[in-house]
Coordinates of C-alpha atoms in Angstrom, one line a residue:
Chain L
M124 CA 12.3 -20.9 5.4
S125 CA 13.4 -20.8 1.9
I126 CA 12.0 -19.3 -1.3
D127 CA 12.4 -21.2 -4.5
N128 CA 11.6 -20.3 -8.0
S129 CA 8.1 -21.5 -7.9
T130 CA 7.4 -19.2 -4.9
V131 CA 9.0 -16.3 -6.6
K132 CA 6.8 -16.9 -9.7
K133 CA 3.7 -17.2 -7.5
V134 CA 4.4 -14.0 -5.6
A135 CA 5.2 -12.1 -8.8
K136 CA 1.9 -13.2 -10.2
L137 CA 0.0 -12.1 -7.1
A138 CA 1.8 -8.7 -7.3
R139 CA 1.1 -8.5 -11.0
I140 CA 4.7 -8.0 -11.9
E141 CA 6.3 -9.6 -14.9
I142 CA 9.8 -10.8 -14.1
N143 CA 12.3 -12.3 -16.5
E144 CA 14.5 -15.3 -15.7
E145 CA 17.5 -13.2 -14.7
E146 CA 15.3 -11.1 -12.3
E147 CA 13.9 -14.3 -10.9
T148 CA 17.3 -15.7 -10.0
T149 CA 18.4 -12.5 -8.3
L150 CA 15.1 -12.2 -6.4
I151 CA 15.4 -15.7 -5.1
T152 CA 18.7 -14.8 -3.4
E153 CA 17.6 -11.4 -2.3
L154 CA 14.2 -12.4 -0.9
N155 CA 15.8 -15.3 1.0
N156 CA 18.4 -13.0 2.5
I157 CA 15.9 -10.4 3.5
L158 CA 13.3 -12.9 4.9
G159 CA 16.1 -14.8 6.6
W160 CA 17.1 -11.5 8.2
V161 CA 13.6 -10.5 9.3
D162 CA 13.1 -14.0 10.7
E163 CA 15.0 -12.8 13.8
L164 CA 11.7 -11.3 15.0
K165 CA 10.6 -14.9 15.8
Q166 CA 12.8 -14.6 18.9
V167 CA 10.8 -11.7 20.3
N168 CA 8.2 -12.8 22.8
T169 CA 4.9 -11.3 21.7
D170 CA 2.6 -13.4 23.8
S171 CA -0.4 -11.3 24.8
V172 CA 0.8 -8.3 22.8
E173 CA -1.9 -6.5 20.8
P174 CA -0.9 -5.8 17.2
M175 CA -0.4 -2.1 16.4
L176 CA -1.9 -1.1 13.1
S177 CA -1.4 2.6 13.5
V178 CA 0.0 5.0 16.0
F179 CA -3.0 7.3 15.4
N180 CA -5.3 7.1 18.4
E181 CA -7.8 9.9 17.8
S182 CA -11.2 8.7 16.9
M183 CA -12.0 8.9 13.2
Q184 CA -14.7 11.3 12.3
M185 CA -17.6 10.2 10.1
R186 CA -18.5 12.5 7.3
E187 CA -21.9 13.0 5.9
D188 CA -22.7 10.4 3.2
K189 CA -23.2 12.9 0.5
A190 CA -22.0 12.7 -3.1
E191 CA -19.7 15.5 -4.2
S192 CA -18.4 16.3 -7.6
N193 CA -14.9 17.8 -7.3
F194 CA -13.5 17.0 -10.7
D195 CA -14.6 16.9 -14.3
N196 CA -14.7 13.5 -16.0
S197 CA -12.4 14.9 -18.7
Q198 CA -9.7 16.0 -16.1
I199 CA -9.6 12.5 -14.8
L200 CA -9.4 10.9 -18.2
D201 CA -6.7 13.3 -19.4
N202 CA -4.1 11.2 -17.4
S203 CA -5.2 7.9 -18.8
P204 CA -3.1 6.1 -21.4
E205 CA -6.2 5.4 -23.4
S206 CA -9.8 6.7 -23.2
N207 CA -12.8 6.7 -25.4
S208 CA -16.2 8.5 -25.2
G209 CA -15.6 9.3 -21.5
F210 CA -14.4 5.9 -20.5
F211 CA -11.1 4.2 -19.7
V212 CA -10.1 1.7 -22.3
V213 CA -8.9 -1.8 -21.3
P214 CA -8.3 -4.9 -23.5
K215 CA -11.3 -7.0 -24.2
V216 CA -12.2 -9.2 -21.1
V217 CA -15.2 -11.1 -22.3
E218 CA -15.5 -13.4 -25.3
Chain R
M71 CA 23.7 40.8 -7.7
N72 CA 23.4 39.8 -4.1
D73 CA 24.8 36.4 -3.1
F74 CA 21.8 34.6 -1.6
E75 CA 23.5 31.2 -1.4
N76 CA 24.0 31.1 2.3
L77 CA 20.8 33.0 3.2
S78 CA 18.5 31.4 5.7
I79 CA 14.7 31.6 5.4
S80 CA 14.5 33.8 8.5
S81 CA 17.1 36.3 7.2
A82 CA 15.4 36.3 3.8
I83 CA 12.1 37.2 5.4
E84 CA 13.9 40.1 7.1
G85 CA 15.7 41.2 4.0
L86 CA 12.4 41.2 2.1
A87 CA 10.6 43.1 4.8
N88 CA 13.4 45.7 4.9
K89 CA 13.3 46.0 1.1
N90 CA 17.0 45.0 0.8
F91 CA 15.9 42.9 -2.1
T92 CA 12.8 41.6 -3.8
S93 CA 11.4 38.2 -4.1
L94 CA 11.9 38.4 -7.8
E95 CA 15.6 39.0 -7.3
L96 CA 15.8 36.1 -4.9
T97 CA 13.9 33.8 -7.3
E98 CA 15.9 34.8 -10.3
F99 CA 19.1 34.2 -8.4
F100 CA 18.1 30.6 -7.5
I101 CA 16.8 29.9 -11.1
K102 CA 20.3 30.8 -12.4
K103 CA 21.9 28.7 -9.8
I104 CA 19.8 25.7 -10.5
E105 CA 20.6 26.0 -14.2
K106 CA 24.4 26.2 -13.4
N107 CA 24.2 23.1 -11.1
K108 CA 22.3 20.7 -13.3
D109 CA 24.9 18.1 -12.8
L110 CA 23.8 17.6 -9.2
N111 CA 20.4 16.4 -10.6
C112 CA 18.4 17.9 -7.7
F113 CA 15.3 18.6 -9.7
I114 CA 13.1 16.3 -11.9
T115 CA 11.0 19.2 -13.1
S116 CA 11.7 22.9 -12.9
T117 CA 8.8 25.4 -12.7
F118 CA 10.7 28.6 -13.4
D119 CA 7.8 30.5 -15.1
K120 CA 5.5 29.7 -12.3
A121 CA 8.2 30.8 -9.8
I122 CA 8.5 34.2 -11.4
E123 CA 4.8 34.6 -11.5
M124 CA 4.5 33.7 -7.8
A125 CA 7.5 36.0 -6.9
K126 CA 5.8 39.0 -8.6
I127 CA 2.6 38.3 -6.6
S128 CA 4.7 38.1 -3.4
D129 CA 6.5 41.4 -4.2
Q130 CA 3.1 43.0 -4.6
K131 CA 1.8 41.6 -1.3
I132 CA 4.9 42.9 0.5
K133 CA 4.4 46.3 -1.1
E134 CA 0.8 46.3 0.1
N135 CA 1.8 45.1 3.6
E136 CA -0.1 41.9 3.2
T137 CA 2.9 39.7 3.9
R138 CA 2.2 36.1 4.7
S139 CA 4.5 33.9 6.8
L140 CA 6.7 32.6 4.0
E141 CA 6.0 35.4 1.5
G142 CA 8.4 35.4 -1.4
I143 CA 10.6 32.5 -0.2
P144 CA 11.7 30.1 -3.0
I145 CA 11.6 26.5 -2.1
G146 CA 12.0 23.0 -3.6
M147 CA 9.0 20.6 -3.5
K148 CA 9.7 16.9 -3.3
D149 CA 8.3 15.2 -6.3
L150 CA 6.1 13.1 -4.0
F151 CA 3.6 15.9 -3.4
C152 CA 1.0 16.3 -6.1
T153 CA 1.0 19.7 -7.6
N154 CA -1.9 20.9 -9.7
G155 CA -0.9 21.1 -13.3
V156 CA 2.7 20.3 -12.6
R157 CA 4.1 16.8 -13.5
T158 CA 4.5 14.7 -10.4
T159 CA 6.5 11.5 -10.8
A160 CA 7.5 10.1 -7.4
G161 CA 10.8 9.4 -9.1
S162 CA 9.2 6.6 -11.1
K163 CA 8.9 5.7 -14.8
I164 CA 5.3 4.6 -14.1
L165 CA 4.4 8.2 -13.3
E166 CA 6.7 9.8 -15.8
N167 CA 3.9 11.7 -17.5
F168 CA 1.5 12.1 -14.6
V169 CA 0.0 15.6 -14.2
P170 CA -2.2 15.9 -11.1
F171 CA -5.3 18.0 -11.4
Y172 CA -5.3 18.7 -7.6
E173 CA -2.9 20.0 -5.1
S174 CA -1.5 18.2 -2.0
T175 CA -2.6 19.8 1.3
V176 CA 1.0 20.3 2.4
S177 CA 2.0 22.1 -0.8
N178 CA -1.2 24.0 -0.9
N179 CA -0.5 25.2 2.7
L180 CA 2.9 26.4 1.6
W181 CA 1.7 28.3 -1.4
N182 CA -1.0 29.9 0.7
S183 CA 1.8 31.1 3.0
G184 CA 3.5 32.8 0.1
A185 CA 6.2 30.2 -0.6
I186 CA 7.5 30.0 -4.2
M187 CA 7.9 26.8 -6.1
L188 CA 11.2 26.5 -8.0
G189 CA 10.6 22.9 -9.0
K190 CA 10.0 19.3 -8.1
T191 CA 13.0 17.7 -6.4
N192 CA 14.4 14.3 -7.2
M193 CA 13.9 11.4 -4.9
D194 CA 14.3 7.6 -4.6
E195 CA 11.5 5.9 -6.6
F196 CA 8.4 6.0 -4.4
A197 CA 10.6 7.1 -1.6
M198 CA 12.2 3.7 -1.4
G199 CA 15.9 4.1 -0.9
S200 CA 18.5 5.7 1.3
A201 CA 21.0 7.1 -1.3
N202 CA 18.8 8.6 -4.0
T203 CA 20.1 6.0 -6.4
T204 CA 16.8 4.3 -7.2
S205 CA 15.3 7.3 -9.0
F206 CA 14.2 6.7 -12.6
F207 CA 15.6 10.2 -13.3
G208 CA 19.1 9.3 -12.2
N209 CA 21.0 9.6 -8.9
V210 CA 21.5 12.9 -7.1
K211 CA 24.9 14.1 -6.1
N212 CA 25.8 15.4 -2.6
P213 CA 27.4 18.9 -3.1
L214 CA 29.8 18.0 -0.3
G215 CA 31.4 15.4 -2.4
S216 CA 34.2 16.0 -4.9
K217 CA 35.0 15.1 -8.5
V218 CA 37.2 12.2 -7.3
K219 CA 34.8 11.1 -4.7
E220 CA 31.2 11.6 -5.6
L221 CA 28.9 11.1 -2.6
V222 CA 25.3 10.2 -2.2
P223 CA 23.0 12.9 -0.6
G224 CA 21.1 10.2 1.3
G225 CA 17.5 9.4 0.6
S226 CA 14.8 9.3 -0.2
S227 CA 14.5 13.1 0.0
G228 CA 18.0 13.4 -1.6
G229 CA 17.1 16.0 -4.2
S230 CA 15.5 18.2 -1.5
A231 CA 18.6 17.9 0.7
S232 CA 21.2 18.4 -2.0
A233 CA 19.3 21.5 -3.3
V234 CA 19.2 23.2 0.1
S235 CA 22.8 22.3 0.9
S236 CA 24.1 23.6 -2.4
G237 CA 22.1 26.8 -2.1
L238 CA 19.7 26.2 -5.0
C239 CA 16.7 27.1 -2.8
L240 CA 16.1 28.3 0.8
G241 CA 14.3 25.3 2.1
S242 CA 12.5 22.2 0.8
T243 CA 9.9 19.7 1.7
G244 CA 10.7 16.0 2.4
S245 CA 8.7 13.0 3.4
D246 CA 9.9 10.5 6.0
T247 CA 8.7 6.9 6.2
G248 CA 11.7 5.4 7.9
G249 CA 14.3 8.2 7.9
S250 CA 13.9 9.9 4.5
I251 CA 14.0 13.4 5.9
R252 CA 16.5 12.9 8.7
Q253 CA 19.1 10.8 7.0
P254 CA 19.6 13.0 3.9
A255 CA 19.6 16.1 6.2
S256 CA 22.4 14.5 8.2
F257 CA 24.4 13.5 5.0
C258 CA 24.1 17.1 3.6
G259 CA 24.7 19.0 6.8
L260 CA 21.1 20.3 7.3
V261 CA 18.2 20.3 9.7
G262 CA 15.6 17.7 8.9
L263 CA 12.4 17.4 10.9
K264 CA 9.8 14.6 10.8
P265 CA 6.9 15.9 12.9
T266 CA 4.5 13.6 14.8
Y267 CA 2.5 11.3 12.7
G268 CA -0.8 13.1 11.9
R269 CA 0.7 16.7 12.0
C270 CA 0.9 17.1 8.3
S271 CA -1.9 15.9 6.0
R272 CA -1.1 13.0 3.7
F273 CA -3.7 14.1 1.2
G274 CA -2.0 14.4 -2.2
M275 CA 1.2 13.0 -1.0
I276 CA 1.9 9.9 -3.1
A277 CA 1.6 6.9 -0.6
F278 CA 4.4 4.6 0.3
A279 CA 3.5 3.2 3.7
S280 CA 0.5 5.1 5.0
S281 CA 0.9 4.3 8.7
L282 CA 4.4 5.8 8.6
D283 CA 4.5 8.4 5.9
Q284 CA 4.9 12.0 7.3
A285 CA 5.9 15.2 5.6
G286 CA 8.4 17.6 7.0
P287 CA 10.9 20.4 6.2
I288 CA 14.6 20.3 5.3
T289 CA 16.3 23.6 6.1
K290 CA 19.6 25.2 7.0
T291 CA 18.6 26.2 10.5
V292 CA 16.3 25.1 13.4
E293 CA 14.5 28.5 13.2
D294 CA 13.8 27.9 9.5
S295 CA 12.5 24.4 10.3
A296 CA 10.0 25.9 12.7
L297 CA 8.9 28.5 10.1
M298 CA 8.4 25.9 7.4
L299 CA 6.7 23.4 9.7
Q300 CA 4.2 26.0 10.8
A301 CA 3.2 26.6 7.2
M302 CA 2.9 22.9 6.4
V303 CA 0.8 21.5 9.3
S304 CA -3.0 21.6 9.4
F305 CA -6.0 19.5 10.3
D306 CA -7.3 18.1 7.1
K307 CA -10.6 16.3 6.7
K308 CA -9.3 14.7 3.5
D309 CA -6.8 12.6 5.5
S310 CA -8.5 10.2 7.9
T311 CA -5.3 10.2 10.1
S312 CA -4.9 13.9 10.2
S313 CA -4.6 15.1 13.8
R314 CA -7.1 17.4 15.6
Q315 CA -4.5 18.2 18.2
S316 CA -4.1 22.0 18.7
I317 CA -1.2 23.5 16.7
P318 CA 1.2 25.6 18.7
D319 CA 3.2 28.5 17.6
F320 CA 6.4 26.6 16.8
S321 CA 8.6 29.7 17.1
D322 CA 7.9 29.5 20.8
F323 CA 10.8 27.0 21.0
K324 CA 12.9 30.1 21.4
K325 CA 11.3 30.8 24.8
L326 CA 11.8 27.3 26.0
S327 CA 14.8 26.6 28.2
I328 CA 16.4 23.2 28.2
K329 CA 17.6 23.8 31.8
G330 CA 16.2 21.1 34.0
K331 CA 14.9 19.0 31.1
R332 CA 15.8 15.3 31.2
I333 CA 17.7 14.1 28.1
G334 CA 17.6 10.3 27.7
I335 CA 20.5 8.5 26.1
P336 CA 19.4 5.0 24.9
K337 CA 22.2 2.5 25.4
E338 CA 20.8 0.3 22.6
Y339 CA 21.7 3.0 20.0
M340 CA 25.4 2.3 20.7
I341 CA 25.3 -0.3 17.9
D342 CA 28.1 -2.3 16.4
G343 CA 29.4 -0.4 13.4
L344 CA 28.6 3.0 14.8
N345 CA 31.4 5.2 13.3
S346 CA 33.8 6.3 16.0
D347 CA 33.8 10.0 14.9
I348 CA 30.0 9.9 15.2
K349 CA 30.3 8.4 18.7
K350 CA 32.6 11.3 19.7
I351 CA 30.1 13.8 18.4
W352 CA 27.3 12.1 20.3
D353 CA 29.4 12.4 23.5
A354 CA 30.0 16.1 22.7
G355 CA 26.3 16.5 22.3
I356 CA 25.7 15.1 25.7
S357 CA 28.2 17.5 27.2
W358 CA 26.5 20.5 25.5
F359 CA 23.2 19.6 27.1
K360 CA 24.9 19.1 30.5
S361 CA 26.4 22.6 30.2
E362 CA 23.0 24.0 29.5
G363 CA 21.7 22.6 32.7
A364 CA 19.9 19.6 31.3
E365 CA 19.9 16.3 33.2
I366 CA 21.4 13.4 31.3
L367 CA 20.2 9.9 32.1
E368 CA 20.5 6.5 30.5
V369 CA 17.3 5.1 29.2
S370 CA 16.6 1.7 27.7
L371 CA 14.7 0.9 24.5
P372 CA 15.1 -2.8 24.6
H373 CA 13.5 -3.6 21.3
T374 CA 15.6 -1.3 19.2
K375 CA 17.3 -4.1 17.3
S376 CA 14.0 -5.5 16.2
A377 CA 12.9 -2.1 14.7
L378 CA 14.6 -2.5 11.3
P379 CA 13.3 -6.0 10.5
T380 CA 9.8 -4.9 11.7
Y381 CA 10.0 -1.9 9.4
Y382 CA 11.0 -4.1 6.5
I383 CA 7.9 -6.2 6.9
I384 CA 5.4 -3.4 7.6
A385 CA 6.5 -0.8 5.1
P386 CA 6.7 -3.2 2.1
A387 CA 3.4 -4.8 3.1
E388 CA 1.7 -1.4 3.1
A389 CA 3.5 -0.4 -0.1
S390 CA 2.3 -3.6 -1.9
A391 CA -1.3 -2.5 -1.2
N392 CA -0.7 1.2 -1.9
L393 CA 1.1 0.6 -5.2
A394 CA -1.6 -1.8 -6.5
R395 CA -3.2 1.4 -8.0
Y396 CA -0.6 1.5 -10.7
D397 CA -2.4 -0.6 -13.2
G398 CA -1.6 1.2 -16.5
I399 CA -5.3 2.0 -17.0
R400 CA -6.2 5.2 -15.2
Y401 CA -2.9 7.1 -15.2
G402 CA 0.8 6.7 -15.8
F403 CA 2.8 4.4 -18.0
R404 CA 1.1 1.5 -19.8
H405 CA 2.6 -1.4 -21.8
N406 CA -0.1 -2.6 -24.1
A407 CA -1.1 -6.2 -24.3
D408 CA -4.1 -8.2 -25.6
D409 CA -4.9 -9.7 -22.3
L410 CA -5.8 -7.6 -19.2
N411 CA -3.6 -9.5 -16.8
D412 CA -0.8 -9.4 -19.2
L413 CA -1.2 -5.6 -19.5
Y414 CA -1.0 -5.3 -15.7
Q415 CA 2.1 -7.5 -15.4
K416 CA 4.0 -5.9 -18.3
T417 CA 3.1 -2.4 -17.2
R418 CA 4.3 -3.0 -13.6
G419 CA 7.3 -5.1 -14.7
L420 CA 8.6 -2.4 -16.9
G421 CA 7.2 0.6 -15.0
F422 CA 8.7 -0.1 -11.6
G423 CA 12.4 -0.1 -10.8
K424 CA 14.4 -2.9 -9.1
E425 CA 14.1 -1.7 -5.5
V426 CA 10.4 -1.0 -5.8
K427 CA 9.8 -4.5 -7.3
R428 CA 11.9 -6.1 -4.6
R429 CA 9.8 -4.4 -1.9
L430 CA 6.5 -5.2 -3.6
M431 CA 7.5 -8.8 -3.7
I432 CA 8.4 -8.8 0.0
G433 CA 5.2 -7.0 0.9
T434 CA 3.1 -9.4 -1.2
Y435 CA 4.8 -12.4 0.3
V436 CA 4.4 -11.4 3.9
L437 CA 0.7 -10.7 3.3
S438 CA 0.0 -13.8 1.4
A439 CA -2.0 -16.7 2.7
G440 CA 0.0 -18.9 5.2
Y441 CA 2.6 -16.2 5.9
Y442 CA 0.4 -13.3 7.2
D443 CA 0.5 -14.4 10.8
A444 CA 4.2 -15.4 10.8
Y445 CA 5.4 -12.1 9.3
Y446 CA 2.9 -9.3 9.1
L447 CA 1.0 -9.9 12.3
K448 CA 4.2 -10.6 14.2
A449 CA 5.7 -7.3 13.0
L450 CA 2.6 -5.4 14.1
K451 CA 3.0 -6.9 17.6
V452 CA 6.7 -6.0 17.7
R453 CA 5.8 -2.5 16.6
K454 CA 3.6 -2.3 19.7
L455 CA 6.6 -3.3 21.9
I456 CA 8.8 -0.7 20.2
S457 CA 6.2 2.0 20.7
Q458 CA 5.8 0.9 24.4
D459 CA 9.6 1.2 24.9
F460 CA 9.4 4.9 24.0
E461 CA 6.4 5.4 26.2
D462 CA 8.2 3.9 29.1
S463 CA 11.3 5.9 28.5
F464 CA 9.3 9.1 28.2
Q465 CA 8.1 8.5 31.8
K466 CA 11.6 9.2 32.8
C467 CA 12.9 11.7 30.2
D468 CA 11.6 14.6 28.1
L469 CA 13.8 14.0 25.0
I470 CA 16.0 11.4 23.6
L471 CA 19.4 12.2 22.0
T472 CA 21.0 9.7 19.5
P473 CA 23.1 9.9 16.3
T474 CA 20.9 10.1 13.1
T475 CA 22.9 7.6 11.1
P476 CA 25.6 5.0 11.9
N477 CA 27.8 6.5 9.2
V478 CA 28.4 9.6 7.1
A479 CA 27.6 10.1 3.4
F480 CA 29.1 7.3 1.3
P481 CA 30.4 7.2 -2.3
I482 CA 27.9 6.8 -5.1
G483 CA 27.9 3.1 -6.1
E484 CA 28.6 1.8 -2.7
K485 CA 26.1 -0.5 -0.8
Q486 CA 24.4 -1.4 -4.1
T487 CA 25.0 -5.1 -4.1
N488 CA 23.3 -6.2 -0.9
P489 CA 20.0 -4.6 -0.2
I490 CA 20.3 -5.2 3.6
E491 CA 23.5 -3.1 3.7
M492 CA 21.5 -0.2 2.3
Y493 CA 18.7 -0.8 4.7
L494 CA 21.1 -0.5 7.7
N495 CA 21.4 3.3 7.0
D496 CA 18.0 3.7 8.6
V497 CA 18.7 1.6 11.7
L498 CA 18.7 4.7 14.1
T499 CA 15.8 6.6 12.4
V500 CA 13.3 3.8 11.9
P501 CA 12.3 3.2 15.6
A502 CA 10.9 6.8 16.0
S503 CA 9.0 6.3 12.7
L504 CA 7.4 3.1 13.9
A505 CA 6.3 4.9 17.1
G506 CA 5.1 8.0 15.1
L507 CA 7.2 10.4 17.2
P508 CA 8.6 13.7 16.2
A509 CA 12.3 13.5 15.4
M510 CA 14.8 15.9 14.0
S511 CA 18.4 15.7 12.7
V512 CA 20.6 18.6 13.5
P513 CA 24.1 19.1 12.1
S514 CA 26.4 18.6 15.1
G515 CA 29.9 18.1 13.8
F516 CA 32.2 16.7 11.2
N517 CA 34.2 13.5 10.8
S518 CA 37.9 13.4 10.0
E519 CA 37.1 13.9 6.3
K520 CA 35.1 17.1 7.1
L521 CA 31.8 15.3 6.3
P522 CA 28.8 16.4 8.3
V523 CA 27.4 14.4 11.2
G524 CA 23.8 14.9 12.5
L525 CA 22.5 14.1 15.9
Q526 CA 18.9 13.0 16.3
L527 CA 16.4 14.4 18.8
I528 CA 13.3 12.4 19.5
G529 CA 10.4 13.9 21.4
K530 CA 7.1 13.0 22.9
P531 CA 4.1 12.9 20.6
F532 CA 3.2 16.4 19.4
D533 CA 6.1 18.0 21.4
E534 CA 7.9 19.4 18.4
I535 CA 8.6 22.5 20.3
S536 CA 10.9 20.7 22.8
V537 CA 12.6 19.0 19.9
L538 CA 13.2 22.4 18.2
A539 CA 14.4 24.0 21.5
A540 CA 16.9 21.2 22.0
G541 CA 18.0 21.5 18.3
A542 CA 18.7 25.2 19.0
V543 CA 21.0 24.2 21.9
I544 CA 23.0 22.0 19.5
E545 CA 23.2 24.9 17.0
E546 CA 24.5 27.3 19.7
S547 CA 27.0 24.8 21.2
R548 CA 28.6 23.1 18.2
G549 CA 31.0 25.9 17.4
F550 CA 30.3 26.4 13.7

C-alpha cells in the first residue's frame, strides 16, 4: 500500500482542504508512514467478529416529533462570517 | 492574603463553610495568580468579570445557607465546552471568533453546582495532540519544568492540567478521547478521571470522535475528583448516548474497602520502551494494594498492541465526519472565494492546523471508497476484540492497574518530527477509551529527575466508585 501525490490530491479534495505543494510532499511521507503502521491490524484474525460501532448499549429513546424553537434566527446568524436579510451568504452557485 | 495555592477543593469547601475566607477572596487570589503566570499560557480566554460576579452570588448563597455542592469554587473550563456568551475556540483558528449562544450540559451542571469560571483553558487543536503543542493559541508550559528545560504539560487537556498544577485554579474540566485527561494529569502530577462513556453528556462539547469523547475532572486529589465528577454527570436527552444508569454518590468511595478486591495486572502493558522508573513505581503500586489486602493476579489483554493502530483509524474517521461542519459559512473563520468549493477548501486549508489536517486526511482516506472495509471496518472489528479482552479480564478481577504513560513529561519541541512518536504517548490509555471504561490516573511517584509518574486504574463499566477507592489507596500509600 502506498500513497502517491495523486492520492493525496484526491483525498484533500474529498476532505475539502486546500494543500500547497510543500504540504503535499510532507503528507505523502506521513500518510504512508501512518497507514503502513496501522496496516499491522491485517494480521489480527477478525473472522466472524462483529464490528463495534459504539460501546453504548442502552436502547436509544425516541422523542416526540415536535418542532421546537430554542434560538432566535439572529443569534444563529451572529456567528456567521456573512449574512444578509436573515440568511447565510455564500458565493453564487448558479449561473 | 491567604495562600490558596495548595488548597484542595474539599478543603476550600470547608474553609468557605467555616467562613475562614470568602469565595470572592478565593476568586481574586486566582485571578491575580493567573495574571502573574501568563507565560504558562494556560488560558485562551479569561472571564474574570464573570468570575467575580459568580463569586459574589456564591458568597450570598453561603450566607443564606443555600450552599450547593461546589459553591464558590473557582475552576478552569477546557475551551472545548461551549459556554454561553463566552468565546469557545477548541484551540483552533477556525473557531477563533466563535461565541456560542448555548451552554454545554457539563459546564451548565458545574455552574448550577456553584462552581466559578475563571476562564477557558488552552488545549491541543480540536483535542488532537498529546503535548499541547498543536493549539493555534500557542503551546502550554508544564509548571514542573524549568527555564533551561521547558516541559510539555501533556495533551490535549494541557491548559487544564497546567493550571491546576500551578495553582491557578482549584480544579478543571478535561475531555478524553484517547487519553487527553489521564496523560496530562500524569505529566503534571494530578488526578485525572475519565468516567464511563455515557456518564457525562456530550451536548455542547465540541466533537472530535463521538464514540470515544468523554468529559471528566482534573484535580489535585481523589476526593476532589469525586466531588467534581458528581457535579458534571447527568442523564441528558440532548445527547443520544447519554446513559440512564443510576448515578451513585461518588463520595461513597470512602466507605469502600479494597481488602479482598482482585487487582489485575495485564502483562501486555509491560511494553518495550516502558521507562524503568515507571516500571518500579508500577511494582510499588502492586505492593501497596497487597498490603491493603487486595488480591493481585496477572490478567491478559491480548489485543493491547492493536489498540493504538485501531484508535488511529477510528478517531480520525469520526473526526473527518465531525469536522465537516467547519465550512466557513455558518460560523467561524472564512476565507472568501468566488467559487463555493474554493471557499470551503481555502477556509479549511487555512483554518485548520497541521495535525488536524493530517488526521482529517487519514480519516477521509480510511472511509473512502475501496478502503472502507480494509481500514475502517477492520478497525471496528478489532475494537470489538479489545473490548472483549476487558470483559474477559473483568470476569477474574475487579480493577486493572497499569502505568498511565510509558514516559514522563518531555521537553517542548521533542517528538515533533514523526507523528507516530507523538501518538505512542497514548499507548496505555487508548485501550480503555476504545472499551468505554472508567479510568483514572493517580500520581504515584517520581522519576530520578523528580518528575511525576501516574498509575492508571481501569474499572468495570459504571464502577467509578471502585476506581476512586483504589485511587485513594495509592494516595495513602505513596508517601507524599
